[in-house]
mmCIF file of C-alpha atoms and ligand atoms in Angstrom:
data_model
loop_
_atom_site.group_PDB
_atom_site.id
_atom_site.type_symbol
_atom_site.label_atom_id
_atom_site.label_comp_id
_atom_site.label_asym_id
_atom_site.label_seq_id
_atom_site.Cartn_x
_atom_site.Cartn_y
_atom_site.Cartn_z
ATOM 1 C CA MET A 315 85.404 132.361 170.551
ATOM 2 C CA PRO A 316 85.878 130.324 167.342
ATOM 3 C CA GLN A 317 82.794 129.049 165.518
ATOM 4 C CA GLY A 318 82.286 125.237 165.916
ATOM 5 C CA SER A 319 80.981 122.969 163.215
ATOM 6 C CA LEU A 320 78.517 120.111 163.279
ATOM 7 C CA THR A 321 78.296 117.398 160.659
ATOM 8 C CA VAL A 322 75.038 115.376 160.103
ATOM 9 C CA LEU A 323 75.406 112.120 158.155
ATOM 10 C CA GLY A 324 72.213 110.985 156.499
ATOM 11 C CA LEU A 325 69.248 113.034 155.413
ATOM 12 C CA GLY A 326 65.966 111.406 154.550
ATOM 13 C CA ASP A 327 62.759 112.724 153.010
ATOM 14 C CA ARG A 328 60.007 111.464 155.359
ATOM 15 C CA ARG A 329 59.443 114.465 157.585
ATOM 16 C CA ALA A 330 55.904 114.922 158.723
ATOM 17 C CA PRO A 331 54.544 118.414 159.087
ATOM 18 C CA ALA A 332 56.378 119.606 162.170
ATOM 19 C CA PRO A 333 54.739 120.948 165.344
ATOM 20 C CA ALA A 334 56.097 124.173 166.832
ATOM 21 C CA ARG A 335 59.793 123.573 167.443
ATOM 22 C CA LEU A 336 62.112 125.011 170.022
ATOM 23 C CA CYS A 337 64.380 125.591 167.104
ATOM 24 C CA ASP A 338 62.068 128.060 165.374
ATOM 25 C CA ASP A 339 62.402 130.658 168.089
ATOM 26 C CA ARG A 340 66.139 130.970 167.544
ATOM 27 C CA LEU A 341 66.639 131.657 163.893
ATOM 28 C CA GLU A 342 70.054 133.068 163.137
ATOM 29 C CA PRO A 343 71.983 133.516 159.988
ATOM 30 C CA HIS A 344 73.507 130.420 158.484
ATOM 31 C CA HIS A 345 77.198 129.791 158.369
ATOM 32 C CA ARG A 346 78.957 128.050 155.593
ATOM 33 C CA PRO A 347 81.891 126.149 157.072
ATOM 34 C CA THR A 348 84.986 125.091 155.324
ATOM 35 C CA HIS A 349 87.981 123.145 156.628
ATOM 36 C CA HIS A 350 88.892 124.300 160.078
ATOM 37 C CA GLN A 351 90.499 123.147 163.236
ATOM 38 C CA PRO A 352 87.834 121.646 165.591
ATOM 39 C CA VAL A 353 86.988 123.286 168.824
ATOM 40 C CA ARG A 354 88.261 121.119 171.686
ATOM 41 C CA ASN A 355 87.904 120.515 175.352
ATOM 42 C CA HIS A 356 85.481 123.237 176.223
ATOM 43 C CA VAL A 357 81.805 124.047 175.800
ATOM 44 C CA MET A 358 81.214 125.075 172.147
ATOM 45 C CA THR A 359 79.060 128.120 171.796
ATOM 46 C CA ASN A 360 78.067 127.690 168.184
ATOM 47 C CA PRO A 361 79.665 124.505 166.838
ATOM 48 C CA THR A 362 79.489 123.465 163.260
ATOM 49 C CA ALA A 363 77.800 120.103 162.832
ATOM 50 C CA ALA A 364 78.234 117.504 160.246
ATOM 51 C CA VAL A 365 75.332 115.207 159.750
ATOM 52 C CA LEU A 366 75.976 111.839 158.074
ATOM 53 C CA GLY A 367 72.837 110.334 156.759
ATOM 54 C CA LEU A 368 69.872 112.286 155.400
ATOM 55 C CA GLY A 369 67.073 109.894 156.042
ATOM 56 C CA ALA A 370 63.968 111.111 157.784
ATOM 57 C CA MET A 371 65.798 111.571 161.019
ATOM 58 C CA GLY A 372 69.009 113.054 159.742
ATOM 59 C CA SER A 373 67.026 115.508 157.703
ATOM 60 C CA ALA A 374 64.996 116.611 160.680
ATOM 61 C CA ILE A 375 68.107 117.016 162.799
ATOM 62 C CA THR A 376 69.856 119.042 160.081
ATOM 63 C CA ALA A 377 66.867 121.314 159.646
ATOM 64 C CA CYS A 378 66.683 121.866 163.440
ATOM 65 C CA LEU A 379 70.396 122.609 163.733
ATOM 66 C CA ARG A 380 70.154 125.067 160.765
ATOM 67 C CA ASP A 381 67.169 126.710 162.344
ATOM 68 C CA THR A 382 69.001 127.267 165.543
ATOM 69 C CA GLY A 383 71.881 129.030 163.693
ATOM 70 C CA HIS A 384 74.382 126.233 163.436
ATOM 71 C CA ALA A 385 76.454 125.840 160.408
ATOM 72 C CA THR A 386 75.759 122.397 159.019
ATOM 73 C CA VAL A 387 77.587 120.156 156.583
ATOM 74 C CA VAL A 388 75.696 117.165 155.249
ATOM 75 C CA TRP A 389 76.595 113.976 153.531
ATOM 76 C CA ASN A 390 74.399 111.195 152.291
ATOM 77 C CA ARG A 391 75.098 108.011 150.373
ATOM 78 C CA THR A 392 72.450 109.064 147.778
ATOM 79 C CA ALA A 393 73.807 112.503 147.019
ATOM 80 C CA ALA A 394 70.494 113.912 145.621
ATOM 81 C CA LYS A 395 69.111 114.041 149.259
ATOM 82 C CA THR A 396 71.614 116.800 150.103
ATOM 83 C CA GLU A 397 70.172 119.167 147.501
ATOM 84 C CA PRO A 398 67.251 120.561 149.556
ATOM 85 C CA HIS A 399 69.527 121.083 152.408
ATOM 86 C CA ALA A 400 72.114 122.904 150.364
ATOM 87 C CA GLU A 401 69.316 125.204 149.086
ATOM 88 C CA ALA A 402 68.253 125.765 152.685
ATOM 89 C CA GLY A 403 71.772 126.792 153.716
ATOM 90 C CA SER A 404 73.764 123.694 154.588
ATOM 91 C CA ARG A 405 76.903 122.752 152.941
ATOM 92 C CA ALA A 406 76.701 119.582 150.918
ATOM 93 C CA ALA A 407 79.850 117.386 151.169
ATOM 94 C CA ALA A 408 80.736 114.970 148.447
ATOM 95 C CA THR A 409 82.489 112.649 150.837
ATOM 96 C CA VAL A 410 82.374 111.636 154.416
ATOM 97 C CA ALA A 411 85.924 112.889 154.913
ATOM 98 C CA GLU A 412 84.906 116.306 153.521
ATOM 99 C CA ALA A 413 81.969 116.514 155.881
ATOM 100 C CA VAL A 414 83.940 115.457 158.943
ATOM 101 C CA THR A 415 86.829 117.854 158.350
ATOM 102 C CA ALA A 416 84.418 120.822 158.135
ATOM 103 C CA ALA A 417 82.827 120.065 161.528
ATOM 104 C CA ASP A 418 83.364 120.239 165.275
ATOM 105 C CA VAL A 419 80.628 117.777 166.055
ATOM 106 C CA VAL A 420 79.891 114.849 163.786
ATOM 107 C CA LEU A 421 76.348 113.426 164.126
ATOM 108 C CA VAL A 422 75.887 110.046 162.590
ATOM 109 C CA VAL A 423 72.247 109.178 161.650
ATOM 110 C CA LEU A 424 72.637 106.105 159.417
ATOM 111 C CA PHE A 425 70.617 102.947 159.063
ATOM 112 C CA ASP A 426 72.377 100.559 161.347
ATOM 113 C CA HIS A 427 75.655 99.571 163.033
ATOM 114 C CA ALA A 428 77.113 98.053 159.869
ATOM 115 C CA SER A 429 76.566 101.214 157.834
ATOM 116 C CA VAL A 430 78.079 103.311 160.686
ATOM 117 C CA ARG A 431 81.297 101.240 160.805
ATOM 118 C CA GLU A 432 81.514 101.159 156.998
ATOM 119 C CA HIS A 433 81.562 104.944 156.743
ATOM 120 C CA LEU A 434 83.477 105.842 159.928
ATOM 121 C CA GLU A 435 86.395 103.448 159.800
ATOM 122 C CA PRO A 436 88.022 105.028 156.738
ATOM 123 C CA VAL A 437 87.889 108.501 158.306
ATOM 124 C CA ALA A 438 89.370 107.690 161.766
ATOM 125 C CA ALA A 439 92.186 110.142 161.254
ATOM 126 C CA GLU A 440 89.913 112.876 160.185
ATOM 127 C CA LEU A 441 87.703 112.371 163.213
ATOM 128 C CA LYS A 442 90.535 112.981 165.635
ATOM 129 C CA GLY A 443 89.917 116.037 167.792
ATOM 130 C CA ARG A 444 86.288 116.254 166.854
ATOM 131 C CA THR A 445 83.276 115.065 168.904
ATOM 132 C CA LEU A 446 81.658 112.026 167.325
ATOM 133 C CA VAL A 447 78.072 111.433 168.279
ATOM 134 C CA ASN A 448 76.418 108.277 166.912
ATOM 135 C CA LEU A 449 72.597 108.592 166.966
ATOM 136 C CA THR A 450 72.066 105.486 164.860
ATOM 137 C CA THR A 451 70.041 102.888 166.576
ATOM 138 C CA THR A 452 72.332 100.018 167.643
ATOM 139 C CA THR A 453 72.316 97.412 170.333
ATOM 140 C CA PRO A 454 74.240 98.100 173.566
ATOM 141 C CA ASN A 455 77.067 95.804 172.593
ATOM 142 C CA GLN A 456 77.356 97.424 169.182
ATOM 143 C CA ALA A 457 77.511 100.824 170.921
ATOM 144 C CA ARG A 458 80.263 99.437 173.138
ATOM 145 C CA ALA A 459 82.160 98.036 170.142
ATOM 146 C CA THR A 460 82.118 101.366 168.381
ATOM 147 C CA ALA A 461 83.227 103.057 171.573
ATOM 148 C CA ALA A 462 86.092 100.623 171.849
ATOM 149 C CA TRP A 463 87.042 101.266 168.185
ATOM 150 C CA ALA A 464 86.959 105.044 168.821
ATOM 151 C CA ALA A 465 89.135 104.610 171.898
ATOM 152 C CA GLU A 466 91.670 102.631 169.922
ATOM 153 C CA HIS A 467 91.903 105.549 167.504
ATOM 154 C CA GLY A 468 91.994 108.193 170.247
ATOM 155 C CA LEU A 469 88.522 109.553 169.288
ATOM 156 C CA THR A 470 86.027 111.316 171.428
ATOM 157 C CA TYR A 471 82.806 109.179 171.265
ATOM 158 C CA LEU A 472 79.388 109.674 172.539
ATOM 159 C CA ASP A 473 76.645 107.169 171.810
ATOM 160 C CA GLY A 474 73.041 108.420 171.450
ATOM 161 C CA ALA A 475 69.478 107.094 171.280
ATOM 162 C CA ILE A 476 66.678 109.197 169.925
ATOM 163 C CA MET A 477 63.358 108.884 171.849
ATOM 164 C CA ALA A 478 61.441 110.801 169.183
ATOM 165 C CA THR A 479 60.116 110.658 165.731
ATOM 166 C CA PRO A 480 61.492 113.136 163.069
ATOM 167 C CA ASP A 481 58.626 115.502 163.465
ATOM 168 C CA MET A 482 59.278 115.815 167.232
ATOM 169 C CA ILE A 483 62.884 116.813 166.853
ATOM 170 C CA GLY A 484 63.388 120.274 168.311
ATOM 171 C CA THR A 485 60.087 120.202 170.141
ATOM 172 C CA PRO A 486 59.523 119.816 173.893
ATOM 173 C CA ALA A 487 58.348 116.232 173.277
ATOM 174 C CA SER A 488 61.795 115.174 171.995
ATOM 175 C CA ARG A 489 64.219 113.392 174.299
ATOM 176 C CA LEU A 490 67.603 111.958 173.408
ATOM 177 C CA LEU A 491 69.667 109.672 175.591
ATOM 178 C CA TYR A 492 73.450 109.696 175.625
ATOM 179 C CA SER A 493 76.262 107.573 177.098
ATOM 180 C CA GLY A 494 79.998 107.353 176.760
ATOM 181 C CA ASP A 495 82.570 110.015 177.110
ATOM 182 C CA ARG A 496 81.256 112.541 179.637
ATOM 183 C CA SER A 497 83.547 115.391 178.453
ATOM 184 C CA ALA A 498 82.229 114.880 174.889
ATOM 185 C CA TYR A 499 78.682 115.257 176.286
ATOM 186 C CA ASP A 500 79.553 118.351 178.168
ATOM 187 C CA THR A 501 81.362 119.851 175.166
ATOM 188 C CA ALA A 502 78.488 119.251 172.730
ATOM 189 C CA ARG A 503 75.638 119.597 175.180
ATOM 190 C CA ALA A 504 74.363 122.999 174.049
ATOM 191 C CA LEU A 505 74.097 121.787 170.546
ATOM 192 C CA LEU A 506 72.559 118.509 171.470
ATOM 193 C CA GLU A 507 69.910 120.284 173.535
ATOM 194 C CA THR A 508 68.586 122.033 170.433
ATOM 195 C CA LEU A 509 67.302 118.581 169.263
ATOM 196 C CA GLY A 510 65.395 117.843 172.414
ATOM 197 C CA ALA A 511 65.911 117.160 176.153
ATOM 198 C CA ALA A 512 69.368 115.675 176.564
ATOM 199 C CA ASP A 513 69.680 112.880 179.162
ATOM 200 C CA TYR A 514 73.214 111.508 180.023
ATOM 201 C CA GLN A 515 73.162 107.959 181.177
ATOM 202 C CA GLY A 516 76.707 107.237 182.158
ATOM 203 C CA GLU A 517 80.192 106.379 180.964
ATOM 204 C CA ASP A 518 79.303 102.917 179.739
ATOM 205 C CA ALA A 519 78.637 103.678 175.962
ATOM 206 C CA GLY A 520 76.007 100.952 175.893
ATOM 207 C CA LEU A 521 73.629 102.536 178.498
ATOM 208 C CA ALA A 522 71.722 104.892 176.146
ATOM 209 C CA SER A 523 71.043 102.025 173.787
ATOM 210 C CA LEU A 524 70.017 99.706 176.527
ATOM 211 C CA LYS A 525 67.377 102.082 177.865
ATOM 212 C CA ASP A 526 66.217 102.814 174.239
ATOM 213 C CA MET A 527 65.812 99.027 173.590
ATOM 214 C CA ALA A 528 63.979 98.547 177.049
ATOM 215 C CA LEU A 529 61.566 101.347 176.266
ATOM 216 C CA LEU A 530 61.038 100.228 172.713
ATOM 217 C CA THR A 531 60.370 96.666 173.890
ATOM 218 C CA ALA A 532 57.575 98.037 176.032
ATOM 219 C CA MET A 533 56.268 100.038 173.113
ATOM 220 C CA TYR A 534 56.260 97.138 170.748
ATOM 221 C CA GLN A 535 54.566 94.900 173.213
ATOM 222 C CA MET A 536 51.859 97.499 173.705
ATOM 223 C CA PHE A 537 51.334 97.820 169.966
ATOM 224 C CA GLY A 538 51.181 93.947 169.853
ATOM 225 C CA GLY A 539 48.356 94.170 172.285
ATOM 226 C CA LEU A 540 46.574 96.696 170.056
ATOM 227 C CA PHE A 541 46.867 94.421 167.066
ATOM 228 C CA GLN A 542 45.444 91.548 169.122
ATOM 229 C CA ALA A 543 42.578 93.665 170.232
ATOM 230 C CA VAL A 544 41.859 94.853 166.697
ATOM 231 C CA ALA A 545 41.915 91.280 165.289
ATOM 232 C CA MET A 546 39.371 90.182 168.040
ATOM 233 C CA MET A 547 37.016 93.097 167.569
ATOM 234 C CA ARG A 548 37.066 92.812 163.733
ATOM 235 C CA THR A 549 35.332 89.411 164.170
ATOM 236 C CA VAL A 550 32.169 91.443 165.199
ATOM 237 C CA GLY A 551 32.656 94.192 162.627
ATOM 238 C CA ALA A 552 34.399 96.836 164.805
ATOM 239 C CA THR A 553 36.689 99.202 162.983
ATOM 240 C CA ALA A 554 40.332 99.237 163.949
ATOM 241 C CA ALA A 555 39.916 103.001 164.575
ATOM 242 C CA ASP A 556 37.190 102.387 167.015
ATOM 243 C CA THR A 557 39.141 99.667 168.836
ATOM 244 C CA ALA A 558 42.290 101.850 168.858
ATOM 245 C CA GLY A 559 40.213 104.561 170.554
ATOM 246 C CA GLU A 560 38.915 102.084 173.125
ATOM 247 C CA VAL A 561 42.361 100.603 173.799
ATOM 248 C CA GLY A 562 43.770 104.141 174.130
ATOM 249 C CA GLY A 563 41.121 105.047 176.764
ATOM 250 C CA TRP A 564 41.676 101.758 178.712
ATOM 251 C CA LEU A 565 45.479 101.915 178.636
ATOM 252 C CA GLY A 566 45.289 105.566 179.837
ATOM 253 C CA ALA A 567 43.183 104.521 182.752
ATOM 254 C CA ILE A 568 45.479 101.716 183.922
ATOM 255 C CA LEU A 569 48.785 103.561 183.167
ATOM 256 C CA PRO A 570 49.139 104.774 186.777
ATOM 257 C CA HIS A 571 49.549 101.192 187.919
ATOM 258 C CA LEU A 572 52.954 101.042 186.220
ATOM 259 C CA GLY A 573 54.503 103.002 189.106
ATOM 260 C CA ARG A 574 53.110 100.594 191.634
ATOM 261 C CA PHE A 575 54.327 97.547 189.657
ATOM 262 C CA GLY A 576 57.797 99.088 189.540
ATOM 263 C CA ALA A 577 57.795 99.751 193.271
ATOM 264 C CA GLU A 578 56.570 96.289 194.062
ATOM 265 C CA LEU A 579 59.193 94.697 191.828
ATOM 266 C CA ASP A 580 61.869 96.419 193.844
ATOM 267 C CA ARG A 581 60.466 94.841 197.012
ATOM 268 C CA ALA A 582 61.434 91.313 197.891
ATOM 269 C CA ALA A 583 57.858 90.364 199.105
ATOM 270 C CA HIS A 584 56.304 90.062 195.651
ATOM 271 C CA ASN A 585 58.265 86.924 194.893
ATOM 272 C CA SER A 586 57.349 85.073 198.111
ATOM 273 C CA GLY A 587 54.278 82.880 198.784
ATOM 274 C CA ASP A 588 52.844 85.441 201.351
ATOM 275 C CA HIS A 589 51.869 87.983 198.670
ATOM 276 C CA ASP A 590 49.117 90.319 199.869
ATOM 277 C CA PRO A 591 46.209 89.965 197.414
ATOM 278 C CA ALA A 592 45.073 93.487 198.307
ATOM 279 C CA ARG A 593 48.212 94.739 196.529
ATOM 280 C CA GLY A 594 47.480 93.098 193.174
ATOM 281 C CA GLN A 595 46.844 89.799 191.380
ATOM 282 C CA ASP A 596 48.721 86.646 192.244
ATOM 283 C CA VAL A 597 49.996 84.162 189.717
ATOM 284 C CA ASP A 598 47.032 81.838 189.959
ATOM 285 C CA PHE A 599 44.573 84.740 189.304
ATOM 286 C CA ALA A 600 46.622 86.013 186.340
ATOM 287 C CA ARG A 601 46.791 82.511 184.865
ATOM 288 C CA ALA A 602 43.108 82.274 184.904
ATOM 289 C CA ALA A 603 42.785 85.809 183.360
ATOM 290 C CA VAL A 604 45.347 85.296 180.601
ATOM 291 C CA GLY A 605 44.014 81.766 179.951
ATOM 292 C CA ALA A 606 40.586 83.351 179.418
ATOM 293 C CA LEU A 607 42.046 85.875 176.931
ATOM 294 C CA ILE A 608 43.664 83.020 174.989
ATOM 295 C CA THR A 609 40.417 80.949 174.957
ATOM 296 C CA ALA A 610 38.366 83.975 173.878
ATOM 297 C CA ALA A 611 40.767 84.806 171.006
ATOM 298 C CA ARG A 612 40.636 81.183 169.780
ATOM 299 C CA GLU A 613 36.809 81.152 170.124
ATOM 300 C CA GLN A 614 36.644 84.126 167.857
ATOM 301 C CA GLY A 615 38.983 82.474 165.356
ATOM 302 C CA VAL A 616 41.957 84.681 166.191
ATOM 303 C CA GLY A 617 45.505 83.481 167.010
ATOM 304 C CA ALA A 618 46.803 83.981 170.512
ATOM 305 C CA ASP A 619 50.530 83.655 169.697
ATOM 306 C CA LEU A 620 51.279 87.070 171.238
ATOM 307 C CA LEU A 621 49.825 86.038 174.625
ATOM 308 C CA GLU A 622 51.158 82.486 174.848
ATOM 309 C CA PRO A 623 54.725 83.376 175.975
ATOM 310 C CA LEU A 624 53.247 85.262 178.962
ATOM 311 C CA MET A 625 51.056 82.281 179.791
ATOM 312 C CA ARG A 626 54.096 79.987 179.666
ATOM 313 C CA HIS A 627 55.906 82.105 182.317
ATOM 314 C CA LEU A 628 52.852 82.136 184.593
ATOM 315 C CA ASP A 629 52.524 78.327 184.151
ATOM 316 C CA GLU A 630 56.154 77.928 185.105
ATOM 317 C CA LEU A 631 55.679 80.035 188.205
ATOM 318 C CA ALA A 632 52.710 78.010 189.275
ATOM 319 C CA ALA A 633 54.514 74.741 188.530
ATOM 320 C CA THR A 634 57.406 75.739 190.784
ATOM 321 C CA GLY A 635 55.199 76.471 193.748
ATOM 322 C CA ARG A 636 54.714 80.246 193.261
ATOM 323 C CA GLY A 637 50.990 80.372 192.504
ATOM 324 C CA THR A 638 50.390 82.671 195.367
ATOM 325 C CA ALA A 639 53.251 85.098 194.543
ATOM 326 C CA ASP A 640 52.411 88.412 192.935
ATOM 327 C CA TRP A 641 52.070 87.898 189.144
ATOM 328 C CA ILE A 642 54.591 90.591 188.477
ATOM 329 C CA SER A 643 57.168 87.927 189.462
ATOM 330 C CA VAL A 644 57.184 87.194 185.689
ATOM 331 C CA ALA A 645 59.767 89.994 185.513
ATOM 332 C CA ASP A 646 62.054 87.839 187.733
ATOM 333 C CA GLN A 647 61.648 84.854 185.404
ATOM 334 C CA LEU A 648 63.222 86.538 182.364
ATOM 335 C CA PRO A 649 66.969 86.558 183.089
ATOM 336 C CA ILE A 650 68.606 83.642 181.259
ATOM 337 C CA ALA A 651 70.873 81.704 183.573
HETATM 338 N N1 LIG B 1094 62.590 107.612 162.037
HETATM 339 C C1 LIG B 1094 62.225 107.416 163.278
HETATM 340 O O1 LIG B 1094 61.162 107.647 163.780
HETATM 341 C C2 LIG B 1094 63.287 106.661 164.232
HETATM 342 C C3 LIG B 1094 63.281 107.313 165.680
HETATM 343 C C4 LIG B 1094 64.226 106.704 166.531
HETATM 344 C C5 LIG B 1094 65.700 106.620 166.000
HETATM 345 N N2 LIG B 1094 65.595 106.023 164.642
HETATM 346 C C6 LIG B 1094 66.885 105.672 164.070
HETATM 347 O O2 LIG B 1094 67.526 106.779 163.315
HETATM 348 C C7 LIG B 1094 68.393 106.220 162.315
HETATM 349 C C8 LIG B 1094 68.063 106.847 160.982
HETATM 350 O O3 LIG B 1094 66.664 106.548 160.774
HETATM 351 P P1 LIG B 1094 65.849 107.337 159.613
HETATM 352 O O4 LIG B 1094 64.447 107.426 160.055
HETATM 353 O O5 LIG B 1094 66.593 108.550 159.195
HETATM 354 O O6 LIG B 1094 65.968 106.192 158.458
HETATM 355 P P2 LIG B 1094 65.836 106.307 156.948
HETATM 356 O O7 LIG B 1094 64.854 107.405 156.541
HETATM 357 O O8 LIG B 1094 65.510 104.942 156.388
HETATM 358 O O9 LIG B 1094 67.247 106.758 156.381
HETATM 359 C C9 LIG B 1094 68.409 105.891 156.504
HETATM 360 C C10 LIG B 1094 69.614 106.609 156.208
HETATM 361 O O10 LIG B 1094 70.666 105.679 156.265
HETATM 362 C C11 LIG B 1094 71.314 105.713 154.978
HETATM 363 N N3 LIG B 1094 71.847 104.368 154.734
HETATM 364 C C12 LIG B 1094 71.282 103.227 154.762
HETATM 365 N N4 LIG B 1094 72.116 102.249 154.480
HETATM 366 C C13 LIG B 1094 73.342 102.754 154.234
HETATM 367 C C14 LIG B 1094 74.652 102.324 153.871
HETATM 368 N N5 LIG B 1094 74.873 101.034 153.799
HETATM 369 N N6 LIG B 1094 75.588 103.190 153.754
HETATM 370 C C15 LIG B 1094 75.358 104.522 153.866
HETATM 371 N N7 LIG B 1094 74.193 105.011 154.175
HETATM 372 C C16 LIG B 1094 73.175 104.233 154.401
HETATM 373 C C17 LIG B 1094 70.315 106.210 153.951
HETATM 374 O O11 LIG B 1094 71.049 106.613 152.829
HETATM 375 P P3 LIG B 1094 70.289 106.599 151.427
HETATM 376 O O12 LIG B 1094 69.448 105.289 151.285
HETATM 377 O O13 LIG B 1094 69.425 107.814 151.349
HETATM 378 O O14 LIG B 1094 71.365 106.594 150.417
HETATM 379 C C18 LIG B 1094 69.580 107.220 154.788
HETATM 380 O O15 LIG B 1094 70.375 108.385 154.813
HETATM 381 C C19 LIG B 1094 68.093 104.710 162.352
HETATM 382 O O16 LIG B 1094 69.195 104.017 163.050
HETATM 383 C C20 LIG B 1094 66.792 104.568 163.099
HETATM 384 O O17 LIG B 1094 66.678 103.336 163.725
HETATM 385 C C21 LIG B 1094 64.669 106.760 163.698
#
């Protein structure tokens, strides 16, 4: 069985001390790839990877792949970031083309969509026959656009979204979402699973990004809530650390309700006027509750900007005769006609 190659583009220098990693159990000798024909159309047993981009994430991915015995070729715009990886056993490539042609699987871990396209478009010919996996955070439509560009050039493209921080890569806490070419996923799967749990979302290349964006939206809104709580409690001298601990405890206690909210949203009854109050708050109740939060913030001299959009949706539901509907109907308000 020929050796495969994996290229990682982009190696950063912000790795936190890592917890025990799945990678660490599987140390094998490093391989130093040179130009070779990519492994195609079957499961690769030990592919060479190119990593394009050695920021914090690209560096963590490269280290994990190296630790699991994969030959790695790295390229980074700022070449100095390749040096520690070269010392650790990766091959440093001077150009993107050099990295790509040394690999079976090319992992792109750059800053954004623009930097991905800037560096991939000139090497379309070199990418042919290799498995291209873009782990850079992009929007769903940007992922679809890159997939369309790849298809135009006859390339095998998989889009990915990393649900992990760099220190989590290779640990059981790490999860990566993938969408796009199913055969590319199957081919590279063993390698991808060294980075974390691999979760294929479907042939539409935008699906991994869409779920990533949805989960990150919930995360940022949660952090916004923490910031609001800290600002309110600081008015009476509470430390942010104390408030963060309190918020964590409270969120942990109410987290089980998420499942019920989801189940209710999938039922038609929540959006009707005959909502059962025993199942949860109605719109009128939630308006009073959120209104009190806004008033309390203002009384303490704290802005309520993060809460006001939610209040506007509740007001609109009430104004259109849905005051007795379950307040989770806010989710149904969000699609833009
Ligand atoms: N770090 C994290 O926790 C998150 C977790 C979820 C996924 N994200 C995404 O991963 C991509 C890379 O993120 P990163 O943490 O590695 O980011 P940085 O440490 O800032 O490194 C950025 C790399 O991108 C290179 N780069 C930036 N602009 C360009 C460009 N125009 N051309 C070529 N390369 C570019 C940069 O190179 P350099 O500054 O060292 O020369 C780094 O290699 C990202 O999509 C996250 O959203 C990480």
